[in-house]
PDB file of C-alpha atoms in Angstrom:
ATOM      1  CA  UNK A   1      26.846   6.551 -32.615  1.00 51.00           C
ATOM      2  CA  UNK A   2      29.973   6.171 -31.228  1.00 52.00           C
ATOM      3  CA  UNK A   3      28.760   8.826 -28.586  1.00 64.00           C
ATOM      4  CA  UNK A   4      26.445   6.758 -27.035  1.00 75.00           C
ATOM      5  CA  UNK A   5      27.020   4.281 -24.170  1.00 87.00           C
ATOM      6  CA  UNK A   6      24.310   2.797 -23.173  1.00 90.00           C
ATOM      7  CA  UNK A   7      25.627   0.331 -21.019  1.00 91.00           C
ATOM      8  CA  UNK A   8      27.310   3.502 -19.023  1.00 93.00           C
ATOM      9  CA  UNK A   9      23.511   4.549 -18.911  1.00 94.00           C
ATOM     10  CA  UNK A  10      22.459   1.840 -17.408  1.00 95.00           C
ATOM     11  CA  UNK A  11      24.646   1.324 -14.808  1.00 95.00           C
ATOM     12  CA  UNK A  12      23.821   4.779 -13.694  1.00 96.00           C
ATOM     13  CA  UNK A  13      20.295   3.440 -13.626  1.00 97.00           C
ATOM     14  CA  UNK A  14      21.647   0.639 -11.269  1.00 97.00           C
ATOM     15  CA  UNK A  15      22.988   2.978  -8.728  1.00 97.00           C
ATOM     16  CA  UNK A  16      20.051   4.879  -8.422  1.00 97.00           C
ATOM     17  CA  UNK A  17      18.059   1.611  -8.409  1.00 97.00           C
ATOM     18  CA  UNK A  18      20.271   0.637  -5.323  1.00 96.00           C
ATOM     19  CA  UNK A  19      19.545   3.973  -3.849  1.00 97.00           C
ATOM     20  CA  UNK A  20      16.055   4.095  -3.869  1.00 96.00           C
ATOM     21  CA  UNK A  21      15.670   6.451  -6.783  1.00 97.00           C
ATOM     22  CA  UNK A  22      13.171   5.178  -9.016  1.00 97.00           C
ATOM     23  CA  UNK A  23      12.421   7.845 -10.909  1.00 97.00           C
ATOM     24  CA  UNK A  24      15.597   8.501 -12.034  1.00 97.00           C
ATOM     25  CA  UNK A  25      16.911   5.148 -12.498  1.00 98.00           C
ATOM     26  CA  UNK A  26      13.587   4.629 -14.285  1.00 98.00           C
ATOM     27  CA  UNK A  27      14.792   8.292 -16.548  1.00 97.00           C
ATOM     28  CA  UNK A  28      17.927   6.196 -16.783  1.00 96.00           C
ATOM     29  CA  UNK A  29      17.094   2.757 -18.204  1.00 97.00           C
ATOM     30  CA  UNK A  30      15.174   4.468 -20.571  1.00 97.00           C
ATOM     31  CA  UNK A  31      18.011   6.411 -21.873  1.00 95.00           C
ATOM     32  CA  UNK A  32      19.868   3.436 -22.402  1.00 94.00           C
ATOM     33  CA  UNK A  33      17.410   1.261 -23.675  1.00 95.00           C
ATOM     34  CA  UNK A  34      16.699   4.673 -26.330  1.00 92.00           C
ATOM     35  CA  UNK A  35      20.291   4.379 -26.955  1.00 91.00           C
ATOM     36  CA  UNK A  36      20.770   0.634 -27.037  1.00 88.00           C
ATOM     37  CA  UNK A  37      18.365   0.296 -30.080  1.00 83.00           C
ATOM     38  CA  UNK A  38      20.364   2.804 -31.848  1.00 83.00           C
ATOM     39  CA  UNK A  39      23.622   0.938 -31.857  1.00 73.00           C
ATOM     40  CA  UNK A  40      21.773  -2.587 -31.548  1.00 70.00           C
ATOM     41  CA  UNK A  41      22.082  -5.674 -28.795  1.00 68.00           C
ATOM     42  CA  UNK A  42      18.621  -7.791 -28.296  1.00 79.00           C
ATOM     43  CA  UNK A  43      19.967  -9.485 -25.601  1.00 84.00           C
ATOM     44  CA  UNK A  44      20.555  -6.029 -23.020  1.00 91.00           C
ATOM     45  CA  UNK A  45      17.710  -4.520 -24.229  1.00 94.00           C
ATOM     46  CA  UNK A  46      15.316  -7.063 -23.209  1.00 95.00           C
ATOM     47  CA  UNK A  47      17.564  -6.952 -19.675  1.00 95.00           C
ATOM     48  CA  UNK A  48      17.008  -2.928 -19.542  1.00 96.00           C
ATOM     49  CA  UNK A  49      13.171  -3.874 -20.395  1.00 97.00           C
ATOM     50  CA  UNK A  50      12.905  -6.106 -17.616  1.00 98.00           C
ATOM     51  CA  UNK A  51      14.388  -3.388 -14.878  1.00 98.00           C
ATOM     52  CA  UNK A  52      12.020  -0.509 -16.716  1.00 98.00           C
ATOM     53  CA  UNK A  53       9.135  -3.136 -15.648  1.00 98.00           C
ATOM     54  CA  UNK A  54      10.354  -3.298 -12.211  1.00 98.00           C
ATOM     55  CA  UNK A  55      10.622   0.664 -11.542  1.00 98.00           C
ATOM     56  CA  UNK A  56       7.407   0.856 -12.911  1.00 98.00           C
ATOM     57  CA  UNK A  57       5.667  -1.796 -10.705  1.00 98.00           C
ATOM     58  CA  UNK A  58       7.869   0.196  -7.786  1.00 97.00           C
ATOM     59  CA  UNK A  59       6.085   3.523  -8.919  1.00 97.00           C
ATOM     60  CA  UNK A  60       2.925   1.948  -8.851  1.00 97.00           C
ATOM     61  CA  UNK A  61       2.264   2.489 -12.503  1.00 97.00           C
ATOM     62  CA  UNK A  62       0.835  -0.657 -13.522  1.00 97.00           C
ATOM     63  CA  UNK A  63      -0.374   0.596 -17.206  1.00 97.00           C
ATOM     64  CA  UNK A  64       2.870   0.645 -18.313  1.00 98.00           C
ATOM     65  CA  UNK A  65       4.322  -2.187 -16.209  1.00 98.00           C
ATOM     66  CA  UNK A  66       2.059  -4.193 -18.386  1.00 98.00           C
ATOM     67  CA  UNK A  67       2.722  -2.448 -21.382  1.00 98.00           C
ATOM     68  CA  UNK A  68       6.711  -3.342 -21.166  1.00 98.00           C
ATOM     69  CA  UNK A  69       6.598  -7.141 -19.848  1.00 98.00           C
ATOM     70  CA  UNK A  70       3.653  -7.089 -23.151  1.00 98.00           C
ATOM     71  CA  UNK A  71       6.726  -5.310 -25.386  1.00 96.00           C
ATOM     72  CA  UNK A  72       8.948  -8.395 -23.981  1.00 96.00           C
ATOM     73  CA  UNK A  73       6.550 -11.665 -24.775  1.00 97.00           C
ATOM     74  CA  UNK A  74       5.447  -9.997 -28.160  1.00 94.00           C
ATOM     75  CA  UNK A  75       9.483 -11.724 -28.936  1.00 92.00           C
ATOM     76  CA  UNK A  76       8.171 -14.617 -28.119  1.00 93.00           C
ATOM     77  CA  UNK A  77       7.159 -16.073 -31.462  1.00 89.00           C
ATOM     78  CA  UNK A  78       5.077 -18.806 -30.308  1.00 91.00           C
ATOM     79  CA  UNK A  79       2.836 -16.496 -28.428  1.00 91.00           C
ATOM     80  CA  UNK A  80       2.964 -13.779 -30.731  1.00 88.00           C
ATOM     81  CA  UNK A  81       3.056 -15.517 -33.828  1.00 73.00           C
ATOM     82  CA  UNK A  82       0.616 -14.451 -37.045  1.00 71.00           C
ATOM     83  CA  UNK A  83       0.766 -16.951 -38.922  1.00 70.00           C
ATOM     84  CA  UNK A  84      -1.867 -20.202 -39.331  1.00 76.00           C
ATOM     85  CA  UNK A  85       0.579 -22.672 -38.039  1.00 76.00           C
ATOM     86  CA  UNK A  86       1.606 -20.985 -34.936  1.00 79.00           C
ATOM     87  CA  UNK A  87      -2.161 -19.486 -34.269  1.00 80.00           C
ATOM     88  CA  UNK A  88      -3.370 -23.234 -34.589  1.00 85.00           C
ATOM     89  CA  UNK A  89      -0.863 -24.857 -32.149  1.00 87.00           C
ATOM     90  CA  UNK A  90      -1.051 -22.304 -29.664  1.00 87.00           C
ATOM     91  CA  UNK A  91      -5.227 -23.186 -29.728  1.00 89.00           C
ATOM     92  CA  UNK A  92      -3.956 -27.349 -29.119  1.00 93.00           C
ATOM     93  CA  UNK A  93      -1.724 -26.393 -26.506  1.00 94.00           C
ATOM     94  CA  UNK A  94      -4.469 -24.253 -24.351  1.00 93.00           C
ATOM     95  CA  UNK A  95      -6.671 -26.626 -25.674  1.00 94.00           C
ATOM     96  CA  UNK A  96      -4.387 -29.767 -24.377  1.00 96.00           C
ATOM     97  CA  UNK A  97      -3.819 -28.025 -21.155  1.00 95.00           C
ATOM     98  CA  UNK A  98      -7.376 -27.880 -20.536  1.00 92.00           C
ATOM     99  CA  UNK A  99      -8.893 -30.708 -22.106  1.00 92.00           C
ATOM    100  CA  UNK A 100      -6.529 -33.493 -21.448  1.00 94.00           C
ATOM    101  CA  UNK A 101      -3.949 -32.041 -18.613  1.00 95.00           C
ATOM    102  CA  UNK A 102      -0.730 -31.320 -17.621  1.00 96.00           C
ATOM    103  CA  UNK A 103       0.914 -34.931 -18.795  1.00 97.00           C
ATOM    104  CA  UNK A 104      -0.375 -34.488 -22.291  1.00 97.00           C
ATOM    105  CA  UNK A 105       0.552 -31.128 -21.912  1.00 97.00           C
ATOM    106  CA  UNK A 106       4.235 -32.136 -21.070  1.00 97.00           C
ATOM    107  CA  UNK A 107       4.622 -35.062 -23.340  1.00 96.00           C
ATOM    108  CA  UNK A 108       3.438 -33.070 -26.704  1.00 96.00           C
ATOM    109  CA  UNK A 109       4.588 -29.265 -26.540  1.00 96.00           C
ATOM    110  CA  UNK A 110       8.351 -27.670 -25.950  1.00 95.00           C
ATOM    111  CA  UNK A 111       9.425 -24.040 -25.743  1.00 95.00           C
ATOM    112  CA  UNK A 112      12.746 -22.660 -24.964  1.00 93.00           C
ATOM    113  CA  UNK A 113      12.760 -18.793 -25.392  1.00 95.00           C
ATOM    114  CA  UNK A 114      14.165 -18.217 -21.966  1.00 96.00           C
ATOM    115  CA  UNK A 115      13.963 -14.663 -22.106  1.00 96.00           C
ATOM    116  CA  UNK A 116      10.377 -14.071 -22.283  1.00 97.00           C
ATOM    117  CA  UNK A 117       9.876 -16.415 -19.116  1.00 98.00           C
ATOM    118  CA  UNK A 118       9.819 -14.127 -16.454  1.00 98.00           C
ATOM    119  CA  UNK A 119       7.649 -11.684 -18.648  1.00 98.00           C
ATOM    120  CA  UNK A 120       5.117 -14.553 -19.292  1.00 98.00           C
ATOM    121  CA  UNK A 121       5.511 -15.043 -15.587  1.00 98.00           C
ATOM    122  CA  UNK A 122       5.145 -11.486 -13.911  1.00 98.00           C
ATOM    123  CA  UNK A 123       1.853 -11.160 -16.368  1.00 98.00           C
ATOM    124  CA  UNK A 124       0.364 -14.136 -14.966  1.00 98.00           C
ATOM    125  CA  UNK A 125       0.586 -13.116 -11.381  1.00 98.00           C
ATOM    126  CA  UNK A 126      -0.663  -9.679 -12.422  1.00 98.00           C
ATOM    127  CA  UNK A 127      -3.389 -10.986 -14.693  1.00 98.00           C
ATOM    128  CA  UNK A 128      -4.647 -13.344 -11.662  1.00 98.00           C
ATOM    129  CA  UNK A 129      -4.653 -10.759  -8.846  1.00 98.00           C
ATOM    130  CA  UNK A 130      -6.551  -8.110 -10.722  1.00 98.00           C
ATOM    131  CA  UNK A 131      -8.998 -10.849 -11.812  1.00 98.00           C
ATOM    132  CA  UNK A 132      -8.299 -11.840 -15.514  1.00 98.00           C
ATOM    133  CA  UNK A 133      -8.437 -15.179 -15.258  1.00 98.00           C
ATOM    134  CA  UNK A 134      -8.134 -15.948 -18.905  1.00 96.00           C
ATOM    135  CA  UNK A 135      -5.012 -13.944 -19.758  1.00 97.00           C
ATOM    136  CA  UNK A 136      -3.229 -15.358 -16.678  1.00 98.00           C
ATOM    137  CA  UNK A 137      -3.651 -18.485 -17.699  1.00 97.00           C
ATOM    138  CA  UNK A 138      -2.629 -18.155 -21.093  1.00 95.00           C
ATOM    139  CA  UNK A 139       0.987 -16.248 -20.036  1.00 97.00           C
ATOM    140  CA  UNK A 140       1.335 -18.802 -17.055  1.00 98.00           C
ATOM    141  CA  UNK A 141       0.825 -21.917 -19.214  1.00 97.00           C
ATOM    142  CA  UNK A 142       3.809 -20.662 -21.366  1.00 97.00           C
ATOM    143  CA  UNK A 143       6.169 -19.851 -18.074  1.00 98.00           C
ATOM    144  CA  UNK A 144       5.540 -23.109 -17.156  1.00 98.00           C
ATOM    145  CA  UNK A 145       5.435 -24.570 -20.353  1.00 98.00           C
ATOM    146  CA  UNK A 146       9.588 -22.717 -20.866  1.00 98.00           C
ATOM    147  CA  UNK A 147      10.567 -23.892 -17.189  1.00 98.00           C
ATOM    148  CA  UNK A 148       9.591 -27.400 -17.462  1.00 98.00           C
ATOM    149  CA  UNK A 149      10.745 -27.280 -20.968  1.00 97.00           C
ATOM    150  CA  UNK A 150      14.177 -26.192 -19.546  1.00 97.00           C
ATOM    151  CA  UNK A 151      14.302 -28.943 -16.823  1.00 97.00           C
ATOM    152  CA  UNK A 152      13.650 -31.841 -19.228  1.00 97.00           C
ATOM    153  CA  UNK A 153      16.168 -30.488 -21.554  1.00 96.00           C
ATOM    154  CA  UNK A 154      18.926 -30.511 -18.813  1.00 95.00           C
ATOM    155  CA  UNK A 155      17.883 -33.654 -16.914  1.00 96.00           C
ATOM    156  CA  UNK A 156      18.278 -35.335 -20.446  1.00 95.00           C
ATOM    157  CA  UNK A 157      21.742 -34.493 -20.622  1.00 94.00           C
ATOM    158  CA  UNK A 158      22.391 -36.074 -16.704  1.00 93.00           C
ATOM    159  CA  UNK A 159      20.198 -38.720 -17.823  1.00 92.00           C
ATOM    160  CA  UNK A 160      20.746 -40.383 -21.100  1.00 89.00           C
ATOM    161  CA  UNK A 161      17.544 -42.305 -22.553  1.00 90.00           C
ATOM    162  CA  UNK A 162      14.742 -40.119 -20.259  1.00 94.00           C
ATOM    163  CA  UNK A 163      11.501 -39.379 -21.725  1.00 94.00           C
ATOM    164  CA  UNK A 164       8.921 -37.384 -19.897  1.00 96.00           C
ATOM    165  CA  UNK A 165       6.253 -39.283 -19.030  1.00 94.00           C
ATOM    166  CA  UNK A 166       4.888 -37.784 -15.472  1.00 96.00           C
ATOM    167  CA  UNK A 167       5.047 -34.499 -13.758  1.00 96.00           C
ATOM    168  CA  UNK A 168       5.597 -36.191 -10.430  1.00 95.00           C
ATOM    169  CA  UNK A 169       8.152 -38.460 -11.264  1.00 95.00           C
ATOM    170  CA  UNK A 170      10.081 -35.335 -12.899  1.00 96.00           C
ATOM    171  CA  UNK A 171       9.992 -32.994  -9.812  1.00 95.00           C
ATOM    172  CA  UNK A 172      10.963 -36.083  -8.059  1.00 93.00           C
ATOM    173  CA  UNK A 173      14.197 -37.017 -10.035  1.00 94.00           C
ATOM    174  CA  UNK A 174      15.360 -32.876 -10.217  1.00 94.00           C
ATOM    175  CA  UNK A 175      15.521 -32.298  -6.961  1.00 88.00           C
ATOM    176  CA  UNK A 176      18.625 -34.690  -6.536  1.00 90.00           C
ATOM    177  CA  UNK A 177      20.461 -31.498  -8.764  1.00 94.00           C
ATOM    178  CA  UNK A 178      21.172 -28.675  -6.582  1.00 94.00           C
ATOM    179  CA  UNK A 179      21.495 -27.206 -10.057  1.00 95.00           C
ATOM    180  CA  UNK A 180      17.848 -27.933 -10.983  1.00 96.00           C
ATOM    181  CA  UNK A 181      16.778 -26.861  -7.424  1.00 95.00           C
ATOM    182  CA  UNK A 182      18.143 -23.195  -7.668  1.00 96.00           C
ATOM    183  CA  UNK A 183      16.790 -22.904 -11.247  1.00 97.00           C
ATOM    184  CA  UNK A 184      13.765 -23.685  -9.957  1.00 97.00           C
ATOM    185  CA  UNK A 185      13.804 -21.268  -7.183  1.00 96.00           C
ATOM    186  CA  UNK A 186      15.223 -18.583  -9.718  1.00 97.00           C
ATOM    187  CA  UNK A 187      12.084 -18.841 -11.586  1.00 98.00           C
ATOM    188  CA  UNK A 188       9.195 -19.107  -9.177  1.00 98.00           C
ATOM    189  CA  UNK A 189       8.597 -22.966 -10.163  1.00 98.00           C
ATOM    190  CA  UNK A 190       6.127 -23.850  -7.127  1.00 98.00           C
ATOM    191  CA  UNK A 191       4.705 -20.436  -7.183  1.00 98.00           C
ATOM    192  CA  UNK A 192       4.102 -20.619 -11.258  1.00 98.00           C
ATOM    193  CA  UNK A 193       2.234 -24.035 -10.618  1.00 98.00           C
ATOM    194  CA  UNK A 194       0.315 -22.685  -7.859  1.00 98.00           C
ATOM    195  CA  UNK A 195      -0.880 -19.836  -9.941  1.00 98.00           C
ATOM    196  CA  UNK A 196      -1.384 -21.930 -13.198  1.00 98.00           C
ATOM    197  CA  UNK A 197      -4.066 -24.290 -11.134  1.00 98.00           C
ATOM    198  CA  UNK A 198      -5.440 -20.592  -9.282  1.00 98.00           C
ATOM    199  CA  UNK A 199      -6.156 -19.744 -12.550  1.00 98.00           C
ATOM    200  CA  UNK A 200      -7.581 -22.722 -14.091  1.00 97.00           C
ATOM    201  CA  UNK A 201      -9.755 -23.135 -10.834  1.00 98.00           C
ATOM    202  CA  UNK A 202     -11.438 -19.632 -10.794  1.00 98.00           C
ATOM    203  CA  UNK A 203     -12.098 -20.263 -14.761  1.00 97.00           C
ATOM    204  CA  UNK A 204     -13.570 -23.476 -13.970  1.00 95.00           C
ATOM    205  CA  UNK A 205     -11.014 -26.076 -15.055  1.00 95.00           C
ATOM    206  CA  UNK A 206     -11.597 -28.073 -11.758  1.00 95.00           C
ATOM    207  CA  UNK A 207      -9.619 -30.917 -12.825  1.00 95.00           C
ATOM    208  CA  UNK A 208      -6.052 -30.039 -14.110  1.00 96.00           C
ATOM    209  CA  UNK A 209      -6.016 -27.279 -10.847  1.00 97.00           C
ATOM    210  CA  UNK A 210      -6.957 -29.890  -8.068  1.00 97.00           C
ATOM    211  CA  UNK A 211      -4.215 -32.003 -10.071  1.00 97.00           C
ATOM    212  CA  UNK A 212      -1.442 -29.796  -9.884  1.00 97.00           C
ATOM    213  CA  UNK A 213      -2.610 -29.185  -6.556  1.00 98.00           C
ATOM    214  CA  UNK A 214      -2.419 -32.350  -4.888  1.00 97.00           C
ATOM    215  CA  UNK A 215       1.209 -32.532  -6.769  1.00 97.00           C
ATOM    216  CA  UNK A 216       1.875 -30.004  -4.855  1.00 98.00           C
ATOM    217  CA  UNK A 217       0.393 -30.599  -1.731  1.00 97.00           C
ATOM    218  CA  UNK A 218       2.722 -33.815  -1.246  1.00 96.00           C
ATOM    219  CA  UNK A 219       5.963 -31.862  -2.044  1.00 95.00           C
ATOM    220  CA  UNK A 220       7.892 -29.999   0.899  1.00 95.00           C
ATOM    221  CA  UNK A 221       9.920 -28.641  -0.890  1.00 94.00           C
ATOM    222  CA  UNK A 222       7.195 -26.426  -2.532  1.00 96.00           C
ATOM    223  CA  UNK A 223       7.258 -24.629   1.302  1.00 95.00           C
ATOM    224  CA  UNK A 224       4.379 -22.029   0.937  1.00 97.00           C
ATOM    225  CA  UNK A 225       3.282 -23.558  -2.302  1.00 98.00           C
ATOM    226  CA  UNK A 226       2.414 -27.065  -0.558  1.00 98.00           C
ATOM    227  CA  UNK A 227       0.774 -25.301   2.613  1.00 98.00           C
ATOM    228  CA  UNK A 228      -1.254 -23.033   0.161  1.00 98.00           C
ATOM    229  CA  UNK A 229      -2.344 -26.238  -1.684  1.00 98.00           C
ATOM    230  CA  UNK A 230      -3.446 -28.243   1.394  1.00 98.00           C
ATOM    231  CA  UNK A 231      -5.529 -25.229   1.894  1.00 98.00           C
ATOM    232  CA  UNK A 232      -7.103 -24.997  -1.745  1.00 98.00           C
ATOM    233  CA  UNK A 233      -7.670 -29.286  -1.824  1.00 98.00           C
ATOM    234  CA  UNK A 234      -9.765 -28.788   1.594  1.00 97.00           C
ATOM    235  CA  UNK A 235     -11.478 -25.708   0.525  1.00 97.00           C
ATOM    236  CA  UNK A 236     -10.818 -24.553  -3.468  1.00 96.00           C
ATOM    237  CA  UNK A 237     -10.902 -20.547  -3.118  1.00 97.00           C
ATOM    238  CA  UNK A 238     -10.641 -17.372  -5.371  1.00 97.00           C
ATOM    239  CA  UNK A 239      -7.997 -14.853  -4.082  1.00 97.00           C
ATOM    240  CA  UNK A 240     -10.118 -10.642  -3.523  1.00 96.00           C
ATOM    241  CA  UNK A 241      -8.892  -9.100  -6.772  1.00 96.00           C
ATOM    242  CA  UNK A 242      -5.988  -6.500  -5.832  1.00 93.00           C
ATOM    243  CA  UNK A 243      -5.641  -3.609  -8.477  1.00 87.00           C
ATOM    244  CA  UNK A 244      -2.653  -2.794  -7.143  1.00 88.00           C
ATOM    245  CA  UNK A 245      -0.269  -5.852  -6.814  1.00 89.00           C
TER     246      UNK A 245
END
């Protein structure tokens, strides 16, 4: 054990990453992840997961992109929870989502395992360009489910007393963070809404996407995201499936 150094692996990784080398940073991540789970550290591994994703998507070998961001949410307990409890609240929350909005959606559910957010993310982008409407839906509702989770949380400490109770008055009050703002950047905020309504749209859940659309659609600060929007309110569209995104 105390051969191995993993994080001496992965930084090899990096260079060739910086280089252009996939392949071999991709040989090299996967040493050190190999490695890693010998002498043990969740955190890193899940950070080497995330950069074996990426050299995969780079290669073009989109099986196992989606097989390693899948290896990264299955952590998520909430998502890939077996038990009764946890299979009958994930049901409400798709089920709230859908039914009743994203408001309801806001005011009843919270999630904060950070670390599958991205993953969540990068599988609903994936899942909606190559046309699987339903799974893209279900990993984007829990990316934005984490984010927004995140922002309350943190605009509760600037704020004492605050209680969500709108998802325009929220975006409204973060953006006077600069804090809040580059989080949001960080994690694809506009883009993750965008998506979310894409995907409730082309499975025929009309009225939560033209909501989160017309949010949208009056924010500037959503840049592409709030052109994109206009577009979709004046003429709702499904984006060509891409199997190679």
């Amino acid at each position: 054990i105390l051969r191995l150094y993993p994080e001496a692996e992965y930084w090899i990784g990096e260079v060739y990453r910086e280089e252009g080398e996939a392949t071999i940073a991709l040989q090299q991540y996967t040493r050190a992840l190999a490695q890693l789970r010998i002498v043990g550290s969740d955190e890193f591994s899940i950070q080497i997961q995330y950069k074996i994703a990426e050299m995969y998507h780079i290669l073009g070998n989109y099986p196992q992109y989606e097989k390693t961001l899948i290896e990264i949410v299955s952590q998520d307990r909430l998502w890939n929870g077996d038990s009764r409890s946890q299979a009958f609240i994930k049901t409400a929350m798709f089920k709230t989502l859908t039914d009743d909005g994203i408001n309801r959606f806001l005011t009843l559910y919270r999630h904060d395992y950070t670390q599958a957010e991205k993953a969540h993310r990068l599988l609903g982008f994936y899942y909606y360009a190559t046309g699987r409407y339903d799974k893209s839906i279900e990993h984007l509702s829990y990316a934005f489910l984490i984010q927004n989770s995140m922002l309350i949380k943190e605009y509760q400490l600037r704020e004492y007393g605050f209680v969500f109770k709108d998802y325009t008055d929220l975006i409204n009050r973060l953006v006077r963070f600069s804090d809040l703002e580059t989080y949001m950047q960080d994690v694809d905020y506009y883009k993750t809404n965008y998506y979310l309504a894409a995907a409730l749209f082309a499975t025929g859940r009309r009225s939560t996407a033209m909501y989160v659309w017309t949010v949208l659609s009056k924010n500037p600060r959503a840049s592409e995201w709030q052109k994109r929007s206009q577009l979709q309110l004046k003429k709702p569209y499904i984006e060509p499936i891409n199997e190679r995104p």
